[in-house]
Amino acid sequence: MDILKMDALAQSAALDQGDFSVEELMDATLARIEAVNGTVNAIVSLRDGDRLRAEAREADSGPRRGWLHGIPIAIKDLSNAAGLPTSRGSPLFDGEIAETDDIMVARLRQAGAIIIGKTNTPEFGLGSHTFNPVHGATLNPYDTTRSAGGSSGGAAVALATGMLSVADGSDMMGSLRNPAGWNNVYGMRPTWGTVPSEAEGDLFLHQLSTNGPMARSPGDLAALLDTMIGSDPRQPLTWAGRKTLTTVAKAPKKLRIGYLGDWNGALPLEEGIEEISQDAMNGLRDLGHRVSALEAPFDMDALWQSWTDLRSFAVAGGLGPIYDDPARRGYLKPAAVWEIERGRAMTAGVIQRASEIRSDWFRRCTRLFESFDVLALPSAQMWPFDVNWVFPEVIAGRPMDTYHRWMQVVIPAGLIGLPVVNIPAGFGANGLPAGIQLIGPRMSDARLLQLAGQWHAATDWPGARPPPV
């Protein structure tokens, strides 16, 4: 029995039944990290092995605290885990030790997880390519010359290679979706507000980013999501959320799925992306769902303008204090400086217009979901690219005018806080994995997980084709 190939829920049940101990699971985890992490660089700030084994023995001798009891987890290096560094991929914070857990991390600990380290991320999470000057680049385990995606690239690679069975991530611009697609695992951006962030700074304006779960199966996604969700009384725009694990194993009703493809040509797709996406749509048809090709339901240029304005506005608010300090400004990467300066140059009218476009798109989606239960898009517009690139400059002959234009396919859902599950879509002729975004209306998280569960039962791409690393 290879306990590292088991899903987290299966590991949890086996621990509860005494099939193996937490210490045995920890030993296997550390051995796997020793064997492969030097190649892919997914887990960073790994804690001392002797101390982790001691904590595992303590978990073996104590009462079970929750379904995650004894399960090793590494936290994305944008969130605080008490006693561990939170570098955010920046030399400005390298070695800075967190004194307390973020609310999401605290909930994982309360459920019994053992925090073993951090997972790698781009500097400040900016850009869907995991590299930074503190920990270096995370490599794709299906081709170590290529990007793992991001910003949850370390988490996705740790899952794909069996170093973790379940992981947290965060998503502003596809960071739970693109790396999941590029590493043949599942990632979920939940309904915005169901997984609270931290009760600090502005609590009203910046409704773009959210934490969420990643896993090798939809069941584990649901279990981790149920642990993460729950309103925070200190934050006005958080939601209680609905538990999903009890329903994920049920087959969904026959769903109406609208496939948006390249958004009537507005989204350039690298060769092979449309073909693998169509194969996935045919797979969903084979499961009994009605899949229809949709005309573009909204002006993509308007969505992009709204997105980039609101994103720059948010980044300028978050990183502005660093920019204002001459001694620290030079440590910001060019993309961060560009976002801050752009955000600060905006007038109130520009921000208001961006919010109005977002509101119009939400209203349009409300009507669209009267005719469709789920919308589908590729998880990325291209295959994993050269790890030495900063970002792709051209897709299908079309120049990319910003560092993040190549990820435009993820903004329709992220702009208005809709839930999305990335499902693995298989592999191209190049041997690289791709994914599909399944998008639903607000609070349809459980239905999306049911559909993902049905897909997983029919395909199990993570189990059928693990990476060669």
PDB file of N, CA, C and O in Angstrom, residues 310-342:
ATOM      1  N   LEU A 310      -9.453  47.606 -11.750  1.00  0.00           N
ATOM      2  CA  LEU A 310      -9.739  47.225 -10.364  1.00  0.00           C
ATOM      3  C   LEU A 310      -8.554  46.483  -9.739  1.00  0.00           C
ATOM      4  O   LEU A 310      -8.273  46.644  -8.543  1.00  0.00           O
ATOM      5  N   ARG A 311      -7.866  45.689 -10.536  1.00  0.00           N
ATOM      6  CA  ARG A 311      -6.695  44.971 -10.013  1.00  0.00           C
ATOM      7  C   ARG A 311      -5.589  45.954  -9.652  1.00  0.00           C
ATOM      8  O   ARG A 311      -4.990  45.866  -8.568  1.00  0.00           O
ATOM      9  N   SER A 312      -5.283  46.897 -10.541  1.00  0.00           N
ATOM     10  CA  SER A 312      -4.237  47.875 -10.234  1.00  0.00           C
ATOM     11  C   SER A 312      -4.612  48.711  -9.021  1.00  0.00           C
ATOM     12  O   SER A 312      -3.756  49.037  -8.181  1.00  0.00           O
ATOM     13  N   PHE A 313      -5.875  49.064  -8.917  1.00  0.00           N
ATOM     14  CA  PHE A 313      -6.370  49.801  -7.759  1.00  0.00           C
ATOM     15  C   PHE A 313      -6.125  49.004  -6.477  1.00  0.00           C
ATOM     16  O   PHE A 313      -5.651  49.540  -5.463  1.00  0.00           O
ATOM     17  N   ALA A 314      -6.394  47.692  -6.523  1.00  0.00           N
ATOM     18  CA  ALA A 314      -6.198  46.845  -5.341  1.00  0.00           C
ATOM     19  C   ALA A 314      -4.721  46.670  -5.009  1.00  0.00           C
ATOM     20  O   ALA A 314      -4.311  46.757  -3.845  1.00  0.00           O
ATOM     21  N   VAL A 315      -3.898  46.405  -6.026  1.00  0.00           N
ATOM     22  CA  VAL A 315      -2.469  46.203  -5.782  1.00  0.00           C
ATOM     23  C   VAL A 315      -1.824  47.481  -5.253  1.00  0.00           C
ATOM     24  O   VAL A 315      -0.977  47.450  -4.346  1.00  0.00           O
ATOM     25  N   ALA A 316      -2.230  48.624  -5.803  1.00  0.00           N
ATOM     26  CA  ALA A 316      -1.692  49.899  -5.320  1.00  0.00           C
ATOM     27  C   ALA A 316      -2.026  50.110  -3.851  1.00  0.00           C
ATOM     28  O   ALA A 316      -1.201  50.628  -3.084  1.00  0.00           O
ATOM     29  N   GLY A 317      -3.208  49.699  -3.450  1.00  0.00           N
ATOM     30  CA  GLY A 317      -3.581  49.822  -2.042  1.00  0.00           C
ATOM     31  C   GLY A 317      -2.776  48.906  -1.154  1.00  0.00           C
ATOM     32  O   GLY A 317      -2.344  49.298  -0.063  1.00  0.00           O
ATOM     33  N   GLY A 318      -2.525  47.680  -1.625  1.00  0.00           N
ATOM     34  CA  GLY A 318      -1.817  46.718  -0.789  1.00  0.00           C
ATOM     35  C   GLY A 318      -0.322  46.940  -0.702  1.00  0.00           C
ATOM     36  O   GLY A 318       0.274  46.799   0.367  1.00  0.00           O
ATOM     37  N   LEU A 319       0.310  47.282  -1.830  1.00  0.00           N
ATOM     38  CA  LEU A 319       1.766  47.414  -1.864  1.00  0.00           C
ATOM     39  C   LEU A 319       2.233  48.862  -1.830  1.00  0.00           C
ATOM     40  O   LEU A 319       3.447  49.124  -1.826  1.00  0.00           O
ATOM     41  N   GLY A 320       1.297  49.795  -1.782  1.00  0.00           N
ATOM     42  CA  GLY A 320       1.652  51.203  -1.772  1.00  0.00           C
ATOM     43  C   GLY A 320       2.640  51.608  -0.694  1.00  0.00           C
ATOM     44  O   GLY A 320       3.593  52.361  -0.962  1.00  0.00           O
ATOM     45  N   PRO A 321       2.490  51.140   0.545  1.00  0.00           N
ATOM     46  CA  PRO A 321       3.449  51.530   1.591  1.00  0.00           C
ATOM     47  C   PRO A 321       4.888  51.116   1.291  1.00  0.00           C
ATOM     48  O   PRO A 321       5.829  51.823   1.675  1.00  0.00           O
ATOM     49  N   ILE A 322       5.087  49.993   0.616  1.00  0.00           N
ATOM     50  CA  ILE A 322       6.438  49.593   0.231  1.00  0.00           C
ATOM     51  C   ILE A 322       6.972  50.537  -0.847  1.00  0.00           C
ATOM     52  O   ILE A 322       8.120  50.992  -0.789  1.00  0.00           O
ATOM     53  N   TYR A 323       6.142  50.857  -1.800  1.00  0.00           N
ATOM     54  CA  TYR A 323       6.536  51.769  -2.875  1.00  0.00           C
ATOM     55  C   TYR A 323       6.916  53.137  -2.318  1.00  0.00           C
ATOM     56  O   TYR A 323       7.849  53.783  -2.827  1.00  0.00           O
ATOM     57  N   ASP A 324       6.229  53.569  -1.286  1.00  0.00           N
ATOM     58  CA  ASP A 324       6.474  54.902  -0.719  1.00  0.00           C
ATOM     59  C   ASP A 324       7.774  54.986   0.074  1.00  0.00           C
ATOM     60  O   ASP A 324       8.222  56.081   0.413  1.00  0.00           O
ATOM     61  N   ASP A 325       8.382  53.869   0.381  1.00  0.00           N
ATOM     62  CA  ASP A 325       9.629  53.835   1.143  1.00  0.00           C
ATOM     63  C   ASP A 325      10.795  53.692   0.160  1.00  0.00           C
ATOM     64  O   ASP A 325      10.991  52.622  -0.427  1.00  0.00           O
ATOM     65  N   PRO A 326      11.579  54.754  -0.045  1.00  0.00           N
ATOM     66  CA  PRO A 326      12.670  54.681  -1.031  1.00  0.00           C
ATOM     67  C   PRO A 326      13.635  53.537  -0.774  1.00  0.00           C
ATOM     68  O   PRO A 326      14.208  52.977  -1.723  1.00  0.00           O
ATOM     69  N   ALA A 327      13.825  53.164   0.471  1.00  0.00           N
ATOM     70  CA  ALA A 327      14.760  52.089   0.793  1.00  0.00           C
ATOM     71  C   ALA A 327      14.228  50.719   0.384  1.00  0.00           C
ATOM     72  O   ALA A 327      14.999  49.770   0.237  1.00  0.00           O
ATOM     73  N   ARG A 328      12.915  50.612   0.226  1.00  0.00           N
ATOM     74  CA  ARG A 328      12.314  49.316  -0.104  1.00  0.00           C
ATOM     75  C   ARG A 328      11.789  49.244  -1.534  1.00  0.00           C
ATOM     76  O   ARG A 328      11.595  48.150  -2.065  1.00  0.00           O
ATOM     77  N   ARG A 329      11.537  50.379  -2.161  1.00  0.00           N
ATOM     78  CA  ARG A 329      10.919  50.374  -3.490  1.00  0.00           C
ATOM     79  C   ARG A 329      11.722  49.563  -4.491  1.00  0.00           C
ATOM     80  O   ARG A 329      11.161  48.853  -5.332  1.00  0.00           O
ATOM     81  N   GLY A 330      13.036  49.640  -4.419  1.00  0.00           N
ATOM     82  CA  GLY A 330      13.886  48.941  -5.378  1.00  0.00           C
ATOM     83  C   GLY A 330      13.771  47.429  -5.325  1.00  0.00           C
ATOM     84  O   GLY A 330      14.223  46.746  -6.248  1.00  0.00           O
ATOM     85  N   TYR A 331      13.174  46.899  -4.266  1.00  0.00           N
ATOM     86  CA  TYR A 331      12.994  45.457  -4.153  1.00  0.00           C
ATOM     87  C   TYR A 331      11.733  44.956  -4.852  1.00  0.00           C
ATOM     88  O   TYR A 331      11.524  43.749  -4.963  1.00  0.00           O
ATOM     89  N   LEU A 332      10.869  45.867  -5.279  1.00  0.00           N
ATOM     90  CA  LEU A 332       9.643  45.465  -5.958  1.00  0.00           C
ATOM     91  C   LEU A 332       9.943  45.087  -7.406  1.00  0.00           C
ATOM     92  O   LEU A 332      10.663  45.798  -8.106  1.00  0.00           O
ATOM     93  N   LYS A 333       9.366  43.989  -7.864  1.00  0.00           N
ATOM     94  CA  LYS A 333       9.604  43.613  -9.255  1.00  0.00           C
ATOM     95  C   LYS A 333       8.841  44.565 -10.184  1.00  0.00           C
ATOM     96  O   LYS A 333       7.869  45.226  -9.764  1.00  0.00           O
ATOM     97  N   PRO A 334       9.240  44.663 -11.454  1.00  0.00           N
ATOM     98  CA  PRO A 334       8.628  45.631 -12.366  1.00  0.00           C
ATOM     99  C   PRO A 334       7.111  45.531 -12.459  1.00  0.00           C
ATOM    100  O   PRO A 334       6.431  46.558 -12.564  1.00  0.00           O
ATOM    101  N   ALA A 335       6.571  44.322 -12.421  1.00  0.00           N
ATOM    102  CA  ALA A 335       5.122  44.178 -12.519  1.00  0.00           C
ATOM    103  C   ALA A 335       4.422  44.855 -11.348  1.00  0.00           C
ATOM    104  O   ALA A 335       3.369  45.481 -11.515  1.00  0.00           O
ATOM    105  N   ALA A 336       5.006  44.744 -10.145  1.00  0.00           N
ATOM    106  CA  ALA A 336       4.404  45.383  -8.979  1.00  0.00           C
ATOM    107  C   ALA A 336       4.461  46.897  -9.095  1.00  0.00           C
ATOM    108  O   ALA A 336       3.476  47.595  -8.792  1.00  0.00           O
ATOM    109  N   VAL A 337       5.595  47.427  -9.536  1.00  0.00           N
ATOM    110  CA  VAL A 337       5.721  48.871  -9.704  1.00  0.00           C
ATOM    111  C   VAL A 337       4.728  49.377 -10.741  1.00  0.00           C
ATOM    112  O   VAL A 337       4.056  50.404 -10.544  1.00  0.00           O
ATOM    113  N   TRP A 338       4.604  48.658 -11.834  1.00  0.00           N
ATOM    114  CA  TRP A 338       3.640  49.033 -12.886  1.00  0.00           C
ATOM    115  C   TRP A 338       2.219  49.068 -12.345  1.00  0.00           C
ATOM    116  O   TRP A 338       1.471  50.020 -12.607  1.00  0.00           O
ATOM    117  N   GLU A 339       1.836  48.056 -11.592  1.00  0.00           N
ATOM    118  CA  GLU A 339       0.481  48.012 -11.026  1.00  0.00           C
ATOM    119  C   GLU A 339       0.254  49.192 -10.070  1.00  0.00           C
ATOM    120  O   GLU A 339      -0.795  49.847 -10.114  1.00  0.00           O
ATOM    121  N   ILE A 340       1.218  49.457  -9.200  1.00  0.00           N
ATOM    122  CA  ILE A 340       1.055  50.524  -8.208  1.00  0.00           C
ATOM    123  C   ILE A 340       0.929  51.884  -8.901  1.00  0.00           C
ATOM    124  O   ILE A 340       0.020  52.675  -8.599  1.00  0.00           O
ATOM    125  N   GLU A 341       1.835  52.162  -9.806  1.00  0.00           N
ATOM    126  CA  GLU A 341       1.813  53.464 -10.479  1.00  0.00           C
ATOM    127  C   GLU A 341       0.558  53.623 -11.323  1.00  0.00           C
ATOM    128  O   GLU A 341      -0.033  54.709 -11.372  1.00  0.00           O
ATOM    129  N   ARG A 342       0.138  52.567 -11.951  1.00  0.00           N
ATOM    130  CA  ARG A 342      -1.094  52.625 -12.736  1.00  0.00           C
ATOM    131  C   ARG A 342      -2.303  52.847 -11.838  1.00  0.00           C
ATOM    132  O   ARG A 342      -3.186  53.661 -12.137  1.00  0.00           O
TER     133      ARG A 342
END
